[in-house]
Coordinates of C-alpha atoms and ligand atoms in Angstrom, one line a residue:
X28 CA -10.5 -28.9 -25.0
X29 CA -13.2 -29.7 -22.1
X30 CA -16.3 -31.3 -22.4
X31 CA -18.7 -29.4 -20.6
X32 CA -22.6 -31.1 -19.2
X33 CA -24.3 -28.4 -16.7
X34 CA -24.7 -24.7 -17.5
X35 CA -23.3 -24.1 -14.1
X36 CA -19.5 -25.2 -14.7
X37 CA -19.8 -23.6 -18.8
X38 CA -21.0 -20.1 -17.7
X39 CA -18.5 -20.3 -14.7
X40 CA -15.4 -21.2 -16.9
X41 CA -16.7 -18.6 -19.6
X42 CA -17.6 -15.7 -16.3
X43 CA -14.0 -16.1 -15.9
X44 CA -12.6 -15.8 -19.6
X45 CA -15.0 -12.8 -20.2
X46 CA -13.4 -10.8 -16.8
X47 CA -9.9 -11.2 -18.7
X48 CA -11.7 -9.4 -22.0
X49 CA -11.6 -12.7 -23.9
X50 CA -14.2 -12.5 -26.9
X51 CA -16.2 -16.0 -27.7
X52 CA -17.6 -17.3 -30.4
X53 CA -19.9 -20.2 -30.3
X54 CA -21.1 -23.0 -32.9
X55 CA -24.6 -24.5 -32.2
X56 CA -24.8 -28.2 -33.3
X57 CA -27.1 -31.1 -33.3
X58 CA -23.8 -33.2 -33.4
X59 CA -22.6 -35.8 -36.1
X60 CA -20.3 -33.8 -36.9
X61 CA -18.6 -33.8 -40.6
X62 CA -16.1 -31.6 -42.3
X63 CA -19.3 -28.6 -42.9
X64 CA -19.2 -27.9 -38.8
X65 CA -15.8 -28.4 -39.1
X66 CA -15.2 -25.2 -41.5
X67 CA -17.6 -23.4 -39.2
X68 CA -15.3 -24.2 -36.1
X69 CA -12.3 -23.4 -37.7
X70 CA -13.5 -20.0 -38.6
X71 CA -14.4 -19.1 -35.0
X72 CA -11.4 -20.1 -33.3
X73 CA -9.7 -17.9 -36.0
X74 CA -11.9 -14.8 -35.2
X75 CA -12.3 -15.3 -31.2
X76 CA -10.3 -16.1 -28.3
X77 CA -12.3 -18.8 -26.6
X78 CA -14.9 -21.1 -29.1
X79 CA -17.9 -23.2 -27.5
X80 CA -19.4 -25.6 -29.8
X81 CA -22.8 -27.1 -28.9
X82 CA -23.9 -30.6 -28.7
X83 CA -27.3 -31.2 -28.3
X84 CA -30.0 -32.8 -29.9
X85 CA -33.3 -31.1 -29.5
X86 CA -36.3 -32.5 -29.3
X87 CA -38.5 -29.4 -29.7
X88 CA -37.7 -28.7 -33.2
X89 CA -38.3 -32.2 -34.4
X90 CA -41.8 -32.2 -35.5
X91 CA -41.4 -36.1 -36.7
X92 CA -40.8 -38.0 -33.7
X93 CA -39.3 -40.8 -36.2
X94 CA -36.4 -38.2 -37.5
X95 CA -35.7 -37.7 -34.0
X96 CA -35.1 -41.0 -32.7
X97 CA -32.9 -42.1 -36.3
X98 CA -30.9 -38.7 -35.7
X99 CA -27.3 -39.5 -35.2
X100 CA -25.4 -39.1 -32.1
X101 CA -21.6 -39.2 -31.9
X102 CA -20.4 -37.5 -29.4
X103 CA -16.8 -39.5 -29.0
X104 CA -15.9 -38.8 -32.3
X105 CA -17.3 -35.1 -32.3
X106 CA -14.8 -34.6 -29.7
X107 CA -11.7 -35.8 -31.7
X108 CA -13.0 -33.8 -33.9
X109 CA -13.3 -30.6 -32.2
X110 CA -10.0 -31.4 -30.1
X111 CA -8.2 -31.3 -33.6
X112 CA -9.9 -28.2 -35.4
X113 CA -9.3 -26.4 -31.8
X114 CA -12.2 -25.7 -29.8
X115 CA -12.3 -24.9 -26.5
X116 CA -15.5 -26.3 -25.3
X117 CA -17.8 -29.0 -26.1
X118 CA -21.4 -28.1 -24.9
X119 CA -22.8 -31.7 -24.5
X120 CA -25.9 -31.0 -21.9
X121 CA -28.7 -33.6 -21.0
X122 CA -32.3 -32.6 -22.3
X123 CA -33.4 -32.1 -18.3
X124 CA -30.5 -29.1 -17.9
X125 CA -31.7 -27.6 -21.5
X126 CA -35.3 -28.2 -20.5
X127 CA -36.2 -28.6 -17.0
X128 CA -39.7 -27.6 -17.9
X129 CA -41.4 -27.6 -21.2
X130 CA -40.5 -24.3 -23.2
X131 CA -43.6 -22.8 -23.9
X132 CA -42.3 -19.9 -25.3
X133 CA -43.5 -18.7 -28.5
X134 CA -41.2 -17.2 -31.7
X135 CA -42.9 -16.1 -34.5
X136 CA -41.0 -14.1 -37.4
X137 CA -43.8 -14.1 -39.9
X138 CA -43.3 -14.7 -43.4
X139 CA -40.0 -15.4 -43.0
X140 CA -41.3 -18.2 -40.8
X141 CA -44.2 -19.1 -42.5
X142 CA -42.9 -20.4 -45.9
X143 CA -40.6 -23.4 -47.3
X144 CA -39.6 -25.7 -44.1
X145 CA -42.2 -23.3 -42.0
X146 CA -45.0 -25.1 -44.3
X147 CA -43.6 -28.7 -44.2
X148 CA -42.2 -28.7 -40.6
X149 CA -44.5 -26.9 -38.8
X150 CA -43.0 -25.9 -35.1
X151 CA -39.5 -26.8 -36.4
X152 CA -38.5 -23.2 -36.3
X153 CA -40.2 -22.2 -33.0
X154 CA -38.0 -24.7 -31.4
X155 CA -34.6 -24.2 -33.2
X156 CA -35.8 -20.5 -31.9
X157 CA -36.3 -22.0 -28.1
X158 CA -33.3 -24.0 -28.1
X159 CA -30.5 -21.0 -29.9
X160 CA -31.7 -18.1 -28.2
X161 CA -31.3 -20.2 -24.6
X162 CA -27.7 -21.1 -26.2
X163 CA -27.4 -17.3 -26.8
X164 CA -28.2 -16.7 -23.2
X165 CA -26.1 -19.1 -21.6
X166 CA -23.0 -18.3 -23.5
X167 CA -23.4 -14.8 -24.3
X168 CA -21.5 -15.5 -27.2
X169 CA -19.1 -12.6 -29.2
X170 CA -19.7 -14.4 -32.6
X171 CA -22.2 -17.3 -33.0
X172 CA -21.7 -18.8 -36.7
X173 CA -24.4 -21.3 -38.5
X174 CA -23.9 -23.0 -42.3
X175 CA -25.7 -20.8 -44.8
X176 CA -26.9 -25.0 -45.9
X177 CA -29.9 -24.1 -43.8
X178 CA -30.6 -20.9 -44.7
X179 CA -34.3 -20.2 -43.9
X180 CA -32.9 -21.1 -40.4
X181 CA -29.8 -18.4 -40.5
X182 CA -32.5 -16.1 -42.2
X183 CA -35.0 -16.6 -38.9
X184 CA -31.6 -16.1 -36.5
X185 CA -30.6 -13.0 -37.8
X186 CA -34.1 -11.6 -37.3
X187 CA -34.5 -13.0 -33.8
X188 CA -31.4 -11.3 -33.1
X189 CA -32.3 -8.1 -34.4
X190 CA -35.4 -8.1 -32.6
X191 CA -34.1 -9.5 -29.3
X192 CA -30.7 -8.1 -28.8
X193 CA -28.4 -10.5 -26.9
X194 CA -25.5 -8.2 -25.9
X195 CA -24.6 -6.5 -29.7
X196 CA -23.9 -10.5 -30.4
X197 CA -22.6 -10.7 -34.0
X198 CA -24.2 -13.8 -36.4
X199 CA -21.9 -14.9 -38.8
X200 CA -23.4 -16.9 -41.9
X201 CA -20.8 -19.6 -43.7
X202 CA -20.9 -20.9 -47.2
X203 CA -22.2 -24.3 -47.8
X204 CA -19.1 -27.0 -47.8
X205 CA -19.5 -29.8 -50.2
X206 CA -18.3 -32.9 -51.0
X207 CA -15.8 -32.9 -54.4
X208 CA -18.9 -34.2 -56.6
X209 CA -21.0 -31.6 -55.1
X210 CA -23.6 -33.5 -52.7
X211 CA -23.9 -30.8 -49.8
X212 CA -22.1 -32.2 -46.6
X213 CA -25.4 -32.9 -44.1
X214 CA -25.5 -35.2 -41.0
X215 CA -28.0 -36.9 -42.5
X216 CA -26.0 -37.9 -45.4
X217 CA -24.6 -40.4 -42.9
X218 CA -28.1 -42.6 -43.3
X219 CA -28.0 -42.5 -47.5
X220 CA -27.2 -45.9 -48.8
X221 CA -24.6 -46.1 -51.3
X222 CA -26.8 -46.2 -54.2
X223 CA -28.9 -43.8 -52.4
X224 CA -25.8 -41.3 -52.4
X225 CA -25.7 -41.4 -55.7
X226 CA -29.3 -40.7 -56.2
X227 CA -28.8 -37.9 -54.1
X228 CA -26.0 -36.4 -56.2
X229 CA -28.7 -35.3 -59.0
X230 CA -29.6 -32.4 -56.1
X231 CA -26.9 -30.6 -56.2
X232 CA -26.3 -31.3 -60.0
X233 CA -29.9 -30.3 -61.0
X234 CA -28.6 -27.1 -58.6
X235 CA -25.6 -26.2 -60.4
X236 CA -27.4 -26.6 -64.0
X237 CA -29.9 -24.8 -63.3
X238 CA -27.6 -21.6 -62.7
X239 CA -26.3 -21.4 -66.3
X240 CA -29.8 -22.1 -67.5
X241 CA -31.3 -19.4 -65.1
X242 CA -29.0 -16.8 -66.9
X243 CA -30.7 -17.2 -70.3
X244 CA -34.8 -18.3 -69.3
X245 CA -36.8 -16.5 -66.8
X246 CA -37.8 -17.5 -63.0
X247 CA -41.3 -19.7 -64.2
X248 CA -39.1 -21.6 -66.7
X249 CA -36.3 -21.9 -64.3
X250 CA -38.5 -23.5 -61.3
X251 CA -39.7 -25.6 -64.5
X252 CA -36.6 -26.8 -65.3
X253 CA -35.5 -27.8 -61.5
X254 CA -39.1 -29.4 -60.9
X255 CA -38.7 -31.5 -64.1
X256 CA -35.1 -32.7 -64.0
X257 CA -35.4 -33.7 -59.8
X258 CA -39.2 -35.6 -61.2
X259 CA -37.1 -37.7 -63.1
X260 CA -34.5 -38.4 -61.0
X261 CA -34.4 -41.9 -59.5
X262 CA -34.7 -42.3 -56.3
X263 CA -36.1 -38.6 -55.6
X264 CA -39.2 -36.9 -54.2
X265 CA -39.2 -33.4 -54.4
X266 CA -40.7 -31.8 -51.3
X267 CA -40.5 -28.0 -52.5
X268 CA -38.4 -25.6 -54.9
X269 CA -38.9 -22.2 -54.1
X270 CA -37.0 -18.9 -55.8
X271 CA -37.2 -16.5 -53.5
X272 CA -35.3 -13.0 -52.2
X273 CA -32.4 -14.0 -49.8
X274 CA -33.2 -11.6 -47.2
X275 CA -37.1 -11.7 -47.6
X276 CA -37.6 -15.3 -48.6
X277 CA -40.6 -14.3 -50.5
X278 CA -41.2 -15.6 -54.7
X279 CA -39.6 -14.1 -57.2
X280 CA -41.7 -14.3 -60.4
X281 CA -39.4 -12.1 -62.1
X282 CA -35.3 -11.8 -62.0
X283 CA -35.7 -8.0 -61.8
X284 CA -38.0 -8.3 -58.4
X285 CA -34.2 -8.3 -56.5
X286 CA -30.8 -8.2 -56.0
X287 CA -30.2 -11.6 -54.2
X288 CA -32.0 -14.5 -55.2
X289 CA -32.0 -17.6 -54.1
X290 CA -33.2 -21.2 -55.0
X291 CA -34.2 -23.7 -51.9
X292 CA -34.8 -27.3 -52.5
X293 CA -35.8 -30.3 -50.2
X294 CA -36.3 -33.3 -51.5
X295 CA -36.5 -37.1 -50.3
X296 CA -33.9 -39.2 -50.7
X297 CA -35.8 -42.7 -49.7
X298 CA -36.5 -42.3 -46.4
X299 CA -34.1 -39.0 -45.6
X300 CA -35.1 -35.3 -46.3
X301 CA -32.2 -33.6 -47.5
X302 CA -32.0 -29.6 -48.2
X303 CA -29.8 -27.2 -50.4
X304 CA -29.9 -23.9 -52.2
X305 CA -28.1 -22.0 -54.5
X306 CA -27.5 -18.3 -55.2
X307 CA -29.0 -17.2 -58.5
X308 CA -28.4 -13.5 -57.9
X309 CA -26.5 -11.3 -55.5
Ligands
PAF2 O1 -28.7 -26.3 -37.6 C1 -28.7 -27.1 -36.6 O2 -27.9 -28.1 -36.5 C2 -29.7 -26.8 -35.5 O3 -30.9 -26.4 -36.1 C3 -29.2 -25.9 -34.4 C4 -29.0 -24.5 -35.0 C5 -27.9 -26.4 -33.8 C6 -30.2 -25.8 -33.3 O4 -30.5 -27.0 -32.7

């Protein structure tokens, strides 16, 4: 495995690779990485011949300036990670290469952009737009592969690809990897306390619950029932819980409205803003 840091040297190795027909698959990352990028990894060194896997923290799609500076960064240990699960390049650029000059371009995939963490984080999408689709350029990936953990995001990414192009490139969504008791794996898990970990097992928990209970109550009593459980949680502020169609990400009011349904959840875990979602339907 090499640990790449301009755009010149990564595009040069991968120039090469491509001329011998090589396909490659690439994994975007913020780093602090856990056993959830790991499962992404290991899934595009099994369906490509070369894998990149992204570094980078990046500073245009943190809209709390706070979050950014407390976000982890672990590059040494990514590494041994990625060495082991076998990638072939880490992607570990400065801010200056990524951003020489401000990025002032402009995504907008309205509603799909507009609702959940498009209401609460406003920008955040814009620049997870700014920073993937100049990953997609400079790789010109085969395969690129995000966690279905964010899935607004993967939602977003599938559209900008459909609209934009980038070469036939194929996105490839993942399931959500958990820990045994449920807790979905996140870097930001890494700043829970203990006792905060356990507060933030009653997520997931509330999650799981309210599947059986969605099979018997309708969608109103169903957001009820997350809303209520997570309000008297210790230790937990919800942010939003939203039932929406996977591939519109619009309300539900009723189970019949669709196929695939979907509940999202952030909520506050002290000071950390964790998200998950569950599939009702589909
Ligand atoms: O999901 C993430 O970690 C980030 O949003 C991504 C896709 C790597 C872009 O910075």
């Amino acid at each position: 495995m090499k640990l790449v840091q301009t755009i010149k040297e990564l595009q040069s190795e991968l120039d090469a690779l491509r001329s011998e027909g090589k396909t490659i698959g690439l994994v975007p990352t913020m780093g602090a990485l856990h056993a959830g990028h790991a499962s992404l990894v290991k899934r595009a060194v099994a369906e490509n011949d070369v894998v990149v896997v992204s570094d980078f923290v990046n500073p245009t799609q943190f809209n709390d300036k706070n979050d950014l500076a407390k976000y982890p960064r672990t590059l040494d240990a990514d590494c041994e990670l990625l060495e082991k699960v076998g990638a072939t390049f880490v992607f570990a650029p400065s801010v200056e290469e990524i951003y020489p000059e401000p990025d002032t371009r402009q995504f907008s995939y309205a509603p799909l952009d507009t609702v959940m963490e498009g209401r609460f984080r406003p920008g955040h999408f814009n620049g997870v737009c700014q920073i993937v689709s100049k990953l997609f350029m400079i790789v010109n990936p085969t395969r690129a592969y995000f966690g279905e953990k964010d899935f607004q995001q993967l939602a977003i990414i599938r559209e900008m690809v459909k609209q934009i192009g980038f070469n036939g490139l194929e996105i490839v969504g993942c399931p959500i990897v958990r820990e045994e008791d449920g807790l979905a794996l996140s870097s930001r898990n890494a700043r829970l306390s203990a006792v905060e970990r356990e507060h933030a097992l009653n997520i997931s928990q509330t999650l799981f619950k309210s599947c059986t209970f969605a099979k018997s109550h309708p969608v109103a009593e169903t957001q009820k029932f997350v809303e209520d459980a997570i309000a008297v949680a210790p230790g937990l502020r919800l942010e939003y819980f939203e039932i929406v169609d996977g591939t519109t990400l619009q309300k539900i009011a009723d189970w019949e409205d669709t196929d695939y349904a979907i509940g999202c959840i952030t909520v506050f875990c002290g000071e950390v803003r964790l998200i998950d979602n569950i599939k009702y339907k589909g």
